[in-house]
Short mmCIF file of N, CA and C in Angstrom, two decimals:
data_model
loop_
_atom_site.label_atom_id
_atom_site.label_comp_id
_atom_site.label_asym_id
_atom_site.label_seq_id
_atom_site.Cartn_x
_atom_site.Cartn_y
_atom_site.Cartn_z
N UNK A 255 -43.53 149.27 191.57
CA UNK A 255 -42.05 148.75 190.83
C UNK A 255 -40.41 148.09 192.05
N UNK A 256 -40.88 149.03 192.38
CA UNK A 256 -39.46 148.70 193.27
C UNK A 256 -39.51 148.15 194.37
N UNK A 257 -40.46 147.68 195.00
CA UNK A 257 -41.46 146.75 196.49
C UNK A 257 -41.16 145.38 195.37
N UNK A 258 -41.32 145.63 194.00
CA UNK A 258 -41.51 144.47 193.71
C UNK A 258 -40.12 144.01 193.13
N UNK A 259 -39.25 145.06 192.90
CA UNK A 259 -37.35 144.25 192.89
C UNK A 259 -36.42 143.89 193.96
N UNK A 260 -37.46 144.70 194.94
CA UNK A 260 -36.77 144.52 196.09
C UNK A 260 -37.27 143.21 196.91
N UNK A 261 -38.28 142.06 196.87
CA UNK A 261 -39.16 141.25 197.10
C UNK A 261 -38.30 140.23 196.00
N UNK A 262 -37.86 140.43 194.96
CA UNK A 262 -37.07 139.18 194.29
C UNK A 262 -35.67 139.17 194.61
N UNK A 263 -34.33 140.68 195.16
CA UNK A 263 -33.52 140.69 195.23
C UNK A 263 -33.48 140.07 196.78
N UNK A 264 -34.28 139.73 197.47
CA UNK A 264 -34.77 139.23 199.13
C UNK A 264 -34.71 137.77 198.78
N UNK A 265 -36.32 137.30 197.88
CA UNK A 265 -36.34 135.98 197.92
C UNK A 265 -34.53 135.04 197.41
N UNK A 266 -33.90 135.81 196.64
CA UNK A 266 -32.69 135.68 195.88
C UNK A 266 -32.05 135.45 196.50
N UNK A 267 -31.54 136.45 197.60
CA UNK A 267 -30.60 136.74 198.80
C UNK A 267 -30.71 135.05 199.56
N UNK A 268 -31.99 134.77 199.37
CA UNK A 268 -32.39 133.94 200.49
C UNK A 268 -32.25 132.36 200.02
N UNK A 269 -32.11 132.25 198.97
CA UNK A 269 -32.47 131.07 197.94
C UNK A 269 -30.26 130.28 198.58
N UNK A 270 -30.34 129.34 198.77
CA UNK A 270 -28.84 128.71 199.27
C UNK A 270 -28.32 128.17 197.52
N UNK A 271 -29.67 127.87 196.90
CA UNK A 271 -29.15 127.36 195.93
C UNK A 271 -28.97 128.27 194.19
N UNK A 272 -29.01 130.22 194.74
CA UNK A 272 -28.67 130.55 193.85
C UNK A 272 -27.66 130.22 193.50
N UNK A 273 -27.26 130.99 191.87
CA UNK A 273 -25.67 131.16 191.63
C UNK A 273 -26.20 132.82 190.72
N UNK A 274 -25.01 133.27 190.91
CA UNK A 274 -24.60 134.50 190.58
C UNK A 274 -23.66 133.95 189.26
N UNK A 275 -23.89 135.26 187.98
CA UNK A 275 -23.82 135.22 186.95
C UNK A 275 -23.45 136.54 185.83
N UNK A 276 -23.12 136.39 185.21
CA UNK A 276 -22.55 137.74 184.00
C UNK A 276 -22.24 137.54 182.95
N UNK A 277 -22.88 138.05 182.61
CA UNK A 277 -23.36 138.17 180.58
C UNK A 277 -23.32 138.97 180.01
N UNK A 278 -22.31 139.08 179.45
CA UNK A 278 -22.06 140.45 177.53
C UNK A 278 -22.80 140.23 176.70
N UNK A 279 -23.07 141.44 176.30
CA UNK A 279 -24.01 141.01 175.15
C UNK A 279 -23.89 141.74 174.20
N UNK A 280 -23.86 142.04 172.89
CA UNK A 280 -23.84 142.63 171.95
C UNK A 280 -25.03 141.94 170.43
N UNK A 281 -25.49 143.46 170.24
CA UNK A 281 -26.72 143.23 169.31
C UNK A 281 -26.81 144.35 168.07
N UNK A 282 -27.45 143.86 167.31
CA UNK A 282 -28.34 144.78 166.05
C UNK A 282 -29.54 145.74 166.59
N UNK A 283 -29.76 147.08 165.94
CA UNK A 283 -31.24 147.11 166.19
C UNK A 283 -31.37 147.01 164.19
N UNK A 284 -31.97 146.06 164.21
CA UNK A 284 -32.26 146.13 162.56
C UNK A 284 -33.10 147.30 161.97
N UNK A 285 -34.08 147.12 163.35
CA UNK A 285 -35.53 147.83 162.96
C UNK A 285 -35.72 148.90 163.98
N UNK A 286 -36.78 150.24 163.87
CA UNK A 286 -37.27 151.02 164.80
C UNK A 286 -38.01 152.02 164.12
N UNK A 287 -38.72 152.22 165.58
CA UNK A 287 -39.50 153.74 164.60
C UNK A 287 -39.81 155.39 165.81
N UNK A 288 -38.66 156.39 165.35
CA UNK A 288 -38.87 157.49 166.50
C UNK A 288 -40.49 158.24 166.29
N UNK A 289 -40.76 159.10 166.91
CA UNK A 289 -41.98 159.44 166.69
C UNK A 289 -41.93 160.93 168.08
N UNK A 290 -42.23 161.53 167.52
CA UNK A 290 -42.53 163.13 168.61
C UNK A 290 -43.94 163.65 167.90
N UNK A 291 -44.56 163.56 169.19
CA UNK A 291 -46.08 164.40 168.89
C UNK A 291 -45.93 166.04 169.31
N UNK A 292 -46.51 166.73 168.66
CA UNK A 292 -45.85 168.61 169.07
C UNK A 292 -47.51 168.67 170.14
N UNK A 293 -47.52 169.25 170.99
CA UNK A 293 -48.40 170.38 171.27
C UNK A 293 -48.51 171.34 170.57
N UNK A 294 -50.14 172.10 171.13
CA UNK A 294 -50.32 172.92 170.08
C UNK A 294 -49.43 174.38 170.24
N UNK A 295 -48.31 174.28 171.15
CA UNK A 295 -47.68 175.89 171.06
C UNK A 295 -46.03 174.77 169.90
N UNK A 296 -45.99 173.77 170.18
CA UNK A 296 -44.77 172.83 169.72
C UNK A 296 -45.27 172.99 168.10
N UNK A 297 -46.72 172.86 167.63
CA UNK A 297 -47.04 172.63 166.37
C UNK A 297 -46.68 174.13 165.86
N UNK A 298 -46.90 175.33 166.57
CA UNK A 298 -46.52 176.70 165.83
C UNK A 298 -45.19 176.95 165.62
N UNK A 299 -44.48 176.23 166.60
CA UNK A 299 -43.08 176.32 166.27
C UNK A 299 -42.35 175.66 165.36
N UNK A 300 -42.75 174.27 165.07
CA UNK A 300 -42.29 173.73 164.37
C UNK A 300 -43.10 173.24 162.75
N UNK A 301 -44.17 174.15 162.97
CA UNK A 301 -45.47 173.96 161.86
C UNK A 301 -45.72 173.06 161.46
N UNK A 302 -45.17 171.72 162.21
CA UNK A 302 -45.64 170.22 162.25
C UNK A 302 -46.86 169.87 163.24
N UNK A 303 -47.83 168.71 163.04
CA UNK A 303 -48.49 168.30 164.79
C UNK A 303 -47.04 167.13 165.08
N UNK A 304 -46.53 166.65 163.91
CA UNK A 304 -46.38 165.70 164.53
C UNK A 304 -44.40 165.34 163.67
N UNK A 305 -43.38 165.00 163.93
CA UNK A 305 -42.23 164.75 163.72
C UNK A 305 -42.03 163.04 163.55
N UNK A 306 -42.13 161.94 161.90
CA UNK A 306 -41.37 161.14 162.69
C UNK A 306 -40.34 160.15 161.43
N UNK A 307 -40.02 159.71 162.42
CA UNK A 307 -38.88 158.29 161.49
C UNK A 307 -38.33 157.76 161.91
N UNK A 308 -37.34 157.10 161.40
CA UNK A 308 -37.60 155.49 161.29
C UNK A 308 -35.86 154.84 161.45
N UNK A 309 -35.64 154.32 163.14
CA UNK A 309 -34.21 154.07 163.27
C UNK A 309 -33.76 153.29 163.02
N UNK A 310 -32.23 152.97 162.80
CA UNK A 310 -31.87 151.74 162.43
C UNK A 310 -30.52 151.86 163.09
N UNK A 311 -29.85 150.63 162.73
CA UNK A 311 -28.51 150.51 162.38
C UNK A 311 -27.55 150.53 163.63
N UNK A 312 -27.75 150.72 164.78
CA UNK A 312 -27.50 151.14 166.04
C UNK A 312 -26.38 149.76 166.66
N UNK A 313 -25.74 149.93 166.91
CA UNK A 313 -24.84 148.42 167.82
C UNK A 313 -25.04 148.70 169.08
N UNK A 314 -25.59 147.61 169.77
CA UNK A 314 -25.69 147.91 171.15
C UNK A 314 -24.45 147.01 171.87
N UNK A 315 -24.12 147.09 172.92
CA UNK A 315 -23.38 146.31 173.82
C UNK A 315 -23.21 146.85 175.06
N UNK A 316 -22.76 145.81 176.02
CA UNK A 316 -23.53 146.00 177.79
C UNK A 316 -23.25 144.64 178.56
N UNK A 317 -23.93 144.46 179.39
CA UNK A 317 -23.88 143.59 180.21
C UNK A 317 -24.88 143.39 181.20
N UNK A 318 -24.89 142.09 181.59
CA UNK A 318 -26.14 141.41 183.09
C UNK A 318 -25.51 140.95 183.79
N UNK A 319 -25.72 141.68 185.43
CA UNK A 319 -25.15 140.98 186.27
C UNK A 319 -26.14 140.25 187.39
N UNK A 320 -26.43 138.95 187.48
CA UNK A 320 -27.76 138.48 187.18
C UNK A 320 -27.77 137.17 188.93
N UNK A 321 -28.87 137.12 189.16
CA UNK A 321 -29.05 135.94 190.35
C UNK A 321 -29.93 135.07 189.79
N UNK A 322 -29.46 133.93 189.37
CA UNK A 322 -30.54 132.36 189.11
C UNK A 322 -30.61 131.88 190.12
N UNK A 323 -31.80 131.17 190.25
CA UNK A 323 -32.74 130.37 191.25
C UNK A 323 -32.77 129.41 190.94
N UNK A 324 -32.88 128.32 191.88
CA UNK A 324 -33.26 126.63 191.61
C UNK A 324 -34.05 126.45 190.79
N UNK A 325 -35.21 127.26 190.37
CA UNK A 325 -36.88 127.37 189.99
C UNK A 325 -36.25 127.58 188.49
N UNK A 326 -35.24 128.38 187.79
CA UNK A 326 -34.61 129.37 186.62
C UNK A 326 -35.54 129.89 186.91
N UNK A 327 -36.00 130.78 187.91
CA UNK A 327 -36.04 132.06 188.06
C UNK A 327 -34.84 133.06 188.23
N UNK A 328 -34.75 133.91 186.63
CA UNK A 328 -33.45 134.81 187.44
C UNK A 328 -33.77 136.46 187.47
N UNK A 329 -32.70 137.27 188.28
CA UNK A 329 -32.77 138.77 188.11
C UNK A 329 -32.08 139.35 187.68
N UNK A 330 -31.73 140.10 187.22
CA UNK A 330 -30.17 140.78 186.40
C UNK A 330 -30.70 142.29 186.61
N UNK A 331 -29.28 143.20 187.39
CA UNK A 331 -29.02 144.40 186.80
C UNK A 331 -28.34 144.15 185.48
N UNK A 332 -29.02 145.56 184.68
CA UNK A 332 -28.04 145.27 183.33
C UNK A 332 -27.50 146.97 182.83
N UNK A 333 -26.55 146.41 182.33
CA UNK A 333 -26.10 148.13 181.88
C UNK A 333 -26.04 147.82 179.97
N UNK A 334 -26.68 148.55 179.85
CA UNK A 334 -26.05 148.56 177.70
C UNK A 334 -26.15 150.22 177.51
N UNK A 335 -25.49 150.06 176.06
CA UNK A 335 -24.77 151.58 175.06
C UNK A 335 -25.37 151.29 173.79
N UNK A 336 -25.41 152.17 173.06
CA UNK A 336 -25.57 151.63 171.63
C UNK A 336 -24.65 153.03 170.74
N UNK A 337 -24.12 152.87 169.69
CA UNK A 337 -23.65 153.99 168.67
C UNK A 337 -23.76 153.47 167.42
N UNK A 338 -23.70 154.29 166.65
CA UNK A 338 -23.70 154.57 165.56
C UNK A 338 -25.19 154.04 164.09
N UNK A 339 -26.19 154.73 165.43
CA UNK A 339 -27.24 154.52 165.03
C UNK A 339 -28.34 155.84 163.76
N UNK A 340 -29.36 155.65 163.42
CA UNK A 340 -29.65 156.53 162.68
C UNK A 340 -30.88 156.47 162.67
N UNK A 341 -31.30 158.07 162.84
CA UNK A 341 -32.72 158.26 162.44
C UNK A 341 -33.67 158.76 161.10
N UNK A 342 -33.94 158.63 160.29
CA UNK A 342 -33.80 158.99 158.93
C UNK A 342 -35.32 159.47 159.22
N UNK A 343 -35.66 161.13 158.93
CA UNK A 343 -36.75 161.17 158.66
C UNK A 343 -36.93 161.70 157.11
N UNK A 344 -37.98 162.15 156.71
CA UNK A 344 -38.55 162.96 155.08
C UNK A 344 -36.98 163.82 155.08
N UNK A 345 -36.84 164.64 155.52
CA UNK A 345 -35.76 165.60 155.29
C UNK A 345 -34.35 165.64 155.28
N UNK A 346 -34.37 164.76 156.99
CA UNK A 346 -32.87 164.82 156.96
C UNK A 346 -32.89 163.51 157.57
N UNK A 347 -31.37 162.94 158.50
CA UNK A 347 -31.11 161.81 159.03
C UNK A 347 -30.51 162.19 160.19
N UNK A 348 -30.63 162.30 161.07
CA UNK A 348 -29.82 162.25 162.60
C UNK A 348 -28.97 161.19 163.23
N UNK A 349 -28.07 161.22 163.15
CA UNK A 349 -27.34 159.77 164.16
C UNK A 349 -27.72 160.40 165.50
N UNK A 350 -27.56 158.51 165.75
CA UNK A 350 -27.58 158.73 167.85
C UNK A 350 -27.06 157.69 168.63
N UNK A 351 -26.95 157.56 169.36
CA UNK A 351 -26.22 157.25 170.76
C UNK A 351 -27.04 156.90 171.73
N UNK A 352 -27.22 155.82 172.41
CA UNK A 352 -28.02 155.46 174.12
C UNK A 352 -27.24 154.83 175.11
N UNK A 353 -27.81 155.78 176.11
CA UNK A 353 -27.05 154.34 177.09
C UNK A 353 -28.24 153.97 178.09
N UNK A 354 -28.30 153.34 178.46
CA UNK A 354 -29.54 152.57 179.24
C UNK A 354 -29.11 151.90 180.63
N UNK A 355 -29.82 151.90 181.48
CA UNK A 355 -29.17 150.66 183.29
C UNK A 355 -30.69 150.60 183.43
N UNK A 356 -30.54 149.07 183.76
CA UNK A 356 -32.18 149.04 184.01
C UNK A 356 -32.15 147.43 185.01
N UNK A 357 -33.46 146.39 184.87
CA UNK A 357 -33.52 145.72 185.65
C UNK A 357 -34.27 144.57 184.80
N UNK A 358 -33.82 143.31 184.53
CA UNK A 358 -34.63 142.62 184.06
C UNK A 358 -34.89 141.24 184.94
N UNK A 359 -35.66 140.88 184.53
CA UNK A 359 -36.46 139.81 185.21
C UNK A 359 -37.27 138.32 183.88
N UNK A 360 -36.33 137.72 184.68
CA UNK A 360 -36.65 136.20 183.21
C UNK A 360 -36.83 134.58 184.10
N UNK A 361 -36.39 133.57 182.57
CA UNK A 361 -36.63 132.80 183.40
C UNK A 361 -36.83 131.82 181.94
N UNK A 362 -35.66 130.55 182.31
CA UNK A 362 -35.32 129.70 181.61
C UNK A 362 -35.65 128.55 181.37
N UNK A 363 -36.40 128.50 180.29
CA UNK A 363 -36.98 126.92 180.00
C UNK A 363 -36.41 126.09 178.99
N UNK A 364 -36.01 125.00 179.88
CA UNK A 364 -34.58 123.83 179.25
C UNK A 364 -33.44 125.21 178.07
N UNK A 365 -33.60 125.12 176.79
CA UNK A 365 -32.91 126.55 176.38
C UNK A 365 -33.62 127.48 176.05
N UNK A 366 -34.23 127.80 176.36
CA UNK A 366 -34.91 129.00 176.14
C UNK A 366 -35.02 130.15 177.04
N UNK A 367 -35.07 130.91 177.05
CA UNK A 367 -34.60 132.04 178.06
C UNK A 367 -35.54 132.93 177.28
N UNK A 368 -36.42 133.40 178.70
CA UNK A 368 -37.63 134.70 178.09
C UNK A 368 -37.19 135.84 179.40
N UNK A 369 -37.70 136.68 179.02
CA UNK A 369 -37.31 138.16 180.18
C UNK A 369 -38.44 138.94 179.80
N UNK A 370 -38.24 140.06 180.69
CA UNK A 370 -39.03 141.74 179.98
C UNK A 370 -38.11 142.20 181.17
N UNK A 371 -38.15 143.77 181.20
CA UNK A 371 -37.08 144.15 181.34
C UNK A 371 -37.58 146.10 181.19
N UNK A 372 -37.18 146.91 182.70
CA UNK A 372 -37.46 147.97 182.37
C UNK A 372 -36.14 148.42 182.81
N UNK A 373 -36.30 149.90 181.62
CA UNK A 373 -34.85 150.59 181.95
C UNK A 373 -35.71 151.91 183.05
N UNK A 374 -34.33 151.90 183.96
CA UNK A 374 -34.48 152.94 185.07
C UNK A 374 -33.76 154.47 184.67
N UNK A 375 -33.25 154.59 183.43
CA UNK A 375 -32.87 155.20 182.78
C UNK A 375 -32.21 155.36 181.29
N UNK A 376 -32.77 155.97 180.44
CA UNK A 376 -32.57 155.23 179.29
C UNK A 376 -32.45 157.04 178.83
N UNK A 377 -31.39 157.00 178.10
CA UNK A 377 -30.77 158.38 177.48
C UNK A 377 -30.64 157.98 175.98
N UNK A 378 -31.15 158.85 175.19
CA UNK A 378 -30.76 158.96 173.72
C UNK A 378 -29.96 159.81 173.64
N UNK A 379 -28.67 160.18 172.77
CA UNK A 379 -28.10 161.12 172.23
C UNK A 379 -28.31 161.55 171.12
N UNK A 380 -28.52 162.43 170.68
CA UNK A 380 -28.72 162.76 169.06
C UNK A 380 -27.99 163.85 168.78
N UNK A 381 -27.25 163.79 167.56
CA UNK A 381 -26.52 164.66 166.39
C UNK A 381 -27.13 165.12 165.45
N UNK A 382 -28.24 166.48 165.45
CA UNK A 382 -28.91 166.53 164.01
C UNK A 382 -28.14 166.42 163.06
N UNK A 383 -28.34 166.26 161.52
CA UNK A 383 -28.25 166.52 160.68
C UNK A 383 -26.79 168.36 160.56
N UNK A 384 -25.58 168.27 160.13
CA UNK A 384 -24.87 169.12 159.73
C UNK A 384 -24.83 169.52 161.35
N UNK A 385 -25.18 168.94 162.60
CA UNK A 385 -24.79 169.89 163.63
C UNK A 385 -23.25 168.77 164.18
N UNK A 386 -23.08 170.00 165.19
CA UNK A 386 -21.47 169.19 165.61
C UNK A 386 -21.25 168.74 167.13
N UNK A 387 -22.91 169.15 167.66
CA UNK A 387 -23.19 168.69 169.32
C UNK A 387 -23.94 167.91 169.84
N UNK A 388 -24.41 167.28 170.51
CA UNK A 388 -25.33 166.43 170.56
C UNK A 388 -26.31 166.21 171.99
N UNK A 389 -27.98 166.19 171.22
CA UNK A 389 -29.04 166.41 172.44
C UNK A 389 -28.95 165.56 173.11
N UNK A 390 -29.45 165.80 174.59
CA UNK A 390 -29.84 164.40 175.30
C UNK A 390 -31.21 164.31 175.71
N UNK A 391 -31.57 163.46 175.60
CA UNK A 391 -33.10 163.22 176.10
C UNK A 391 -33.08 161.99 177.37
N UNK A 392 -33.90 162.52 178.22
CA UNK A 392 -34.07 160.99 178.65
C UNK A 392 -35.48 160.43 179.23
N UNK A 393 -35.18 159.26 179.49
CA UNK A 393 -36.46 158.77 180.20
C UNK A 393 -36.45 157.24 180.47
N UNK A 394 -37.69 156.21 179.90
CA UNK A 394 -37.86 155.15 180.64
C UNK A 394 -37.89 154.22 179.23
N UNK A 395 -37.62 152.74 179.49
CA UNK A 395 -37.86 152.24 178.58
C UNK A 395 -39.26 150.94 179.30
N UNK A 396 -39.53 149.85 178.32
CA UNK A 396 -40.27 148.53 179.13
C UNK A 396 -39.69 147.41 177.57
N UNK A 397 -38.99 146.65 178.06
CA UNK A 397 -38.39 145.52 177.03
C UNK A 397 -38.64 143.91 177.56
N UNK A 398 -39.13 143.80 176.10
CA UNK A 398 -39.17 141.81 176.21
C UNK A 398 -39.11 141.61 175.19
N UNK A 399 -37.89 140.12 175.63
CA UNK A 399 -36.60 139.43 175.14
C UNK A 399 -37.18 137.85 175.00
N UNK A 400 -36.66 136.88 173.62
CA UNK A 400 -36.52 135.83 174.28
C UNK A 400 -35.08 135.37 173.26
N UNK A 401 -34.65 134.51 174.30
CA UNK A 401 -33.36 134.21 173.94
C UNK A 401 -32.92 132.18 173.47
N UNK A 402 -32.13 131.83 173.05
CA UNK A 402 -31.86 130.35 172.73
C UNK A 402 -30.13 129.74 172.90
N UNK A 403 -30.33 128.93 173.83
CA UNK A 403 -29.15 128.69 173.65
C UNK A 403 -28.56 127.95 173.25
N UNK A 404 -27.36 128.35 172.09
CA UNK A 404 -26.56 127.89 171.56
C UNK A 404 -25.63 127.09 171.54
N UNK A 405 -24.88 126.84 172.69
CA UNK A 405 -23.99 126.60 173.30
C UNK A 405 -24.04 127.13 174.86
N UNK A 406 -22.52 126.17 175.71
CA UNK A 406 -22.52 126.37 177.28
C UNK A 406 -22.44 127.51 177.37
N UNK A 407 -22.11 128.65 176.92
CA UNK A 407 -21.45 130.17 177.10
C UNK A 407 -22.18 131.04 175.86
N UNK A 408 -23.11 130.80 175.04
CA UNK A 408 -23.69 131.42 173.82
C UNK A 408 -25.14 131.68 173.02
N UNK A 409 -25.92 131.99 173.62
CA UNK A 409 -26.99 132.09 173.35
C UNK A 409 -27.54 133.39 172.17
N UNK A 410 -28.41 133.27 171.28
CA UNK A 410 -28.95 133.91 171.03
C UNK A 410 -30.04 134.86 171.25
N UNK A 411 -29.91 136.52 170.85
CA UNK A 411 -31.41 136.88 171.73
C UNK A 411 -31.90 137.59 170.54
N UNK A 412 -33.65 137.76 170.78
CA UNK A 412 -34.28 138.69 169.92
C UNK A 412 -34.89 139.71 171.27
N UNK A 413 -34.76 140.92 170.90
CA UNK A 413 -35.21 142.00 172.18
C UNK A 413 -36.37 143.02 171.30
N UNK A 414 -37.52 142.88 171.95
CA UNK A 414 -38.32 144.88 171.32
C UNK A 414 -37.96 145.74 172.84
N UNK A 415 -38.43 146.80 172.33
CA UNK A 415 -37.91 148.21 172.98
C UNK A 415 -39.33 148.79 173.04
N UNK A 416 -39.87 149.30 174.37
CA UNK A 416 -40.57 151.12 173.87
C UNK A 416 -39.80 151.73 174.85
N UNK A 417 -39.48 152.90 174.31
CA UNK A 417 -38.75 153.06 175.08
C UNK A 417 -39.33 155.26 174.92
N UNK A 418 -39.95 155.60 176.18
CA UNK A 418 -40.95 156.55 176.59
C UNK A 418 -39.15 158.31 176.76
N UNK A 419 -40.07 159.16 176.12
CA UNK A 419 -38.65 160.09 176.97
C UNK A 419 -39.63 161.26 177.36
N UNK A 420 -39.55 162.06 178.11
CA UNK A 420 -39.89 162.79 178.53
C UNK A 420 -38.67 164.29 179.67
N UNK A 421 -37.87 164.22 179.05
CA UNK A 421 -36.85 165.46 179.85
C UNK A 421 -35.26 165.14 178.77
N UNK A 422 -35.63 166.75 178.13
CA UNK A 422 -34.60 166.59 177.65
C UNK A 422 -33.49 168.30 177.67
N UNK A 423 -32.17 168.28 176.89
CA UNK A 423 -31.53 168.93 177.04
C UNK A 423 -30.54 169.55 175.33
N UNK A 424 -30.83 170.36 175.19
CA UNK A 424 -30.37 170.50 173.24
C UNK A 424 -29.57 172.28 173.37
N UNK A 425 -28.74 171.54 172.68
CA UNK A 425 -28.26 173.24 172.36
C UNK A 425 -28.51 173.27 170.89
N UNK A 426 -29.13 172.42 170.27
CA UNK A 426 -29.83 172.34 168.82
C UNK A 426 -31.07 173.06 168.62
N UNK A 427 -32.06 172.36 169.62
CA UNK A 427 -33.35 172.52 168.88
C UNK A 427 -34.16 173.14 170.88
N UNK A 428 -34.34 174.19 170.96
CA UNK A 428 -35.02 174.69 171.67
C UNK A 428 -36.80 173.68 172.37
N UNK A 429 -36.80 173.17 171.48
CA UNK A 429 -38.24 172.49 172.12
C UNK A 429 -38.17 171.05 173.23
N UNK A 430 -36.56 170.79 172.79
CA UNK A 430 -36.58 170.18 173.75
C UNK A 430 -36.16 170.56 175.22
N UNK A 431 -35.54 171.42 175.16
CA UNK A 431 -35.56 172.03 176.54
C UNK A 431 -36.77 172.44 177.58
N UNK A 432 -37.48 172.32 177.12
CA UNK A 432 -39.14 172.74 177.36
C UNK A 432 -39.64 171.09 177.49
N UNK A 433 -40.26 170.68 177.45
CA UNK A 433 -40.41 169.61 177.44
C UNK A 433 -42.36 169.20 176.78
N UNK A 434 -43.06 170.06 178.83
CA UNK A 434 -44.20 170.22 179.01
C UNK A 434 -45.19 170.80 178.23
N UNK A 435 -44.24 171.91 177.50
CA UNK A 435 -44.76 173.21 177.02
C UNK A 435 -44.75 172.74 175.40
N UNK A 436 -44.01 172.18 174.99
CA UNK A 436 -43.47 171.96 173.15
C UNK A 436 -43.65 170.72 172.90
N UNK A 437 -43.41 169.68 173.46
CA UNK A 437 -43.85 168.35 173.12
C UNK A 437 -44.54 166.83 173.52
N UNK A 438 -45.83 166.58 173.05
CA UNK A 438 -46.91 166.24 173.94
C UNK A 438 -46.30 164.71 174.18
N UNK A 439 -45.89 164.35 172.86
CA UNK A 439 -44.88 162.29 173.45
C UNK A 439 -43.80 162.24 172.58
N UNK A 440 -42.95 161.75 173.37
CA UNK A 440 -41.70 161.23 171.98
C UNK A 440 -41.24 160.41 172.87
N UNK A 441 -41.61 159.15 171.66
CA UNK A 441 -41.34 157.61 172.17
C UNK A 441 -40.03 157.19 170.85
N UNK A 442 -39.83 156.17 171.31
CA UNK A 442 -38.60 155.60 170.35
C UNK A 442 -39.53 153.74 170.46
N UNK A 443 -39.51 153.38 169.03
CA UNK A 443 -39.43 151.57 169.81
C UNK A 443 -38.62 150.95 168.69
N UNK A 444 -37.73 150.20 169.41
CA UNK A 444 -36.34 149.03 168.55
C UNK A 444 -36.78 147.68 168.55
N UNK A 445 -36.00 147.06 167.91
CA UNK A 445 -36.06 145.85 167.55
C UNK A 445 -34.82 145.25 167.84
N UNK A 446 -34.15 144.19 167.89
CA UNK A 446 -32.53 144.31 168.13
C UNK A 446 -32.45 142.63 168.18
N UNK A 447 -31.62 142.15 167.53
CA UNK A 447 -30.98 140.62 168.03
C UNK A 447 -29.26 139.89 167.58
N UNK A 448 -28.89 139.56 168.48
CA UNK A 448 -27.95 139.54 168.78
C UNK A 448 -27.43 138.73 169.49
N UNK A 449 -26.17 138.68 170.05
CA UNK A 449 -25.44 137.06 170.74
C UNK A 449 -25.09 137.51 172.41
N UNK A 450 -24.99 136.91 173.24
CA UNK A 450 -25.31 136.92 174.78
C UNK A 450 -23.90 135.91 175.31
N UNK A 451 -23.44 135.96 176.21
CA UNK A 451 -22.61 134.50 176.47
C UNK A 451 -21.74 134.72 178.13
N UNK A 452 -23.26 133.99 178.57
CA UNK A 452 -23.53 133.89 179.68
C UNK A 452 -22.90 132.94 180.32
N UNK A 453 -21.54 133.38 181.50
CA UNK A 453 -21.13 132.40 182.36
C UNK A 453 -21.06 132.39 184.48
#
């Protein structure tokens, strides 16, 4: 992945017609799922094989900084954060925030914009029910998006993401501090829709 990104950066750097652009973004996560599958030790600790919830309500905000080639192919770095998210389980409701840094590769087809993205770091910050401190869970994410240019500096976008977490730091849940022992898989899928303002 790093070699591919380096090759595209080099390609755009030597393109005489490349254009640099900046794109603030804001979106709403309407639906998603959070799935935690436990190892045998985790099942013993938790008393269940898995812990599944529905995530929703997060407000995403951030920006891209990218290079657009003459063939309408583009590459961008991206920073996104999220706040006010909720994960609803059968017996509780947790709150979450998120912070992610990644890269996107896409193409403009007339007014349509298509892209795939990869988050090198995707940090989920969860505040469990009745807790005052956050648990931090870190991983990566793969994203796919489509956008439509409504006006010169306004686009409507929809993006889906699959997030995989494999490292944790917790004051509320000891299982998160030792992923290999207690957690077999911790994933979150999200779908968001919103607007961006390319300049």
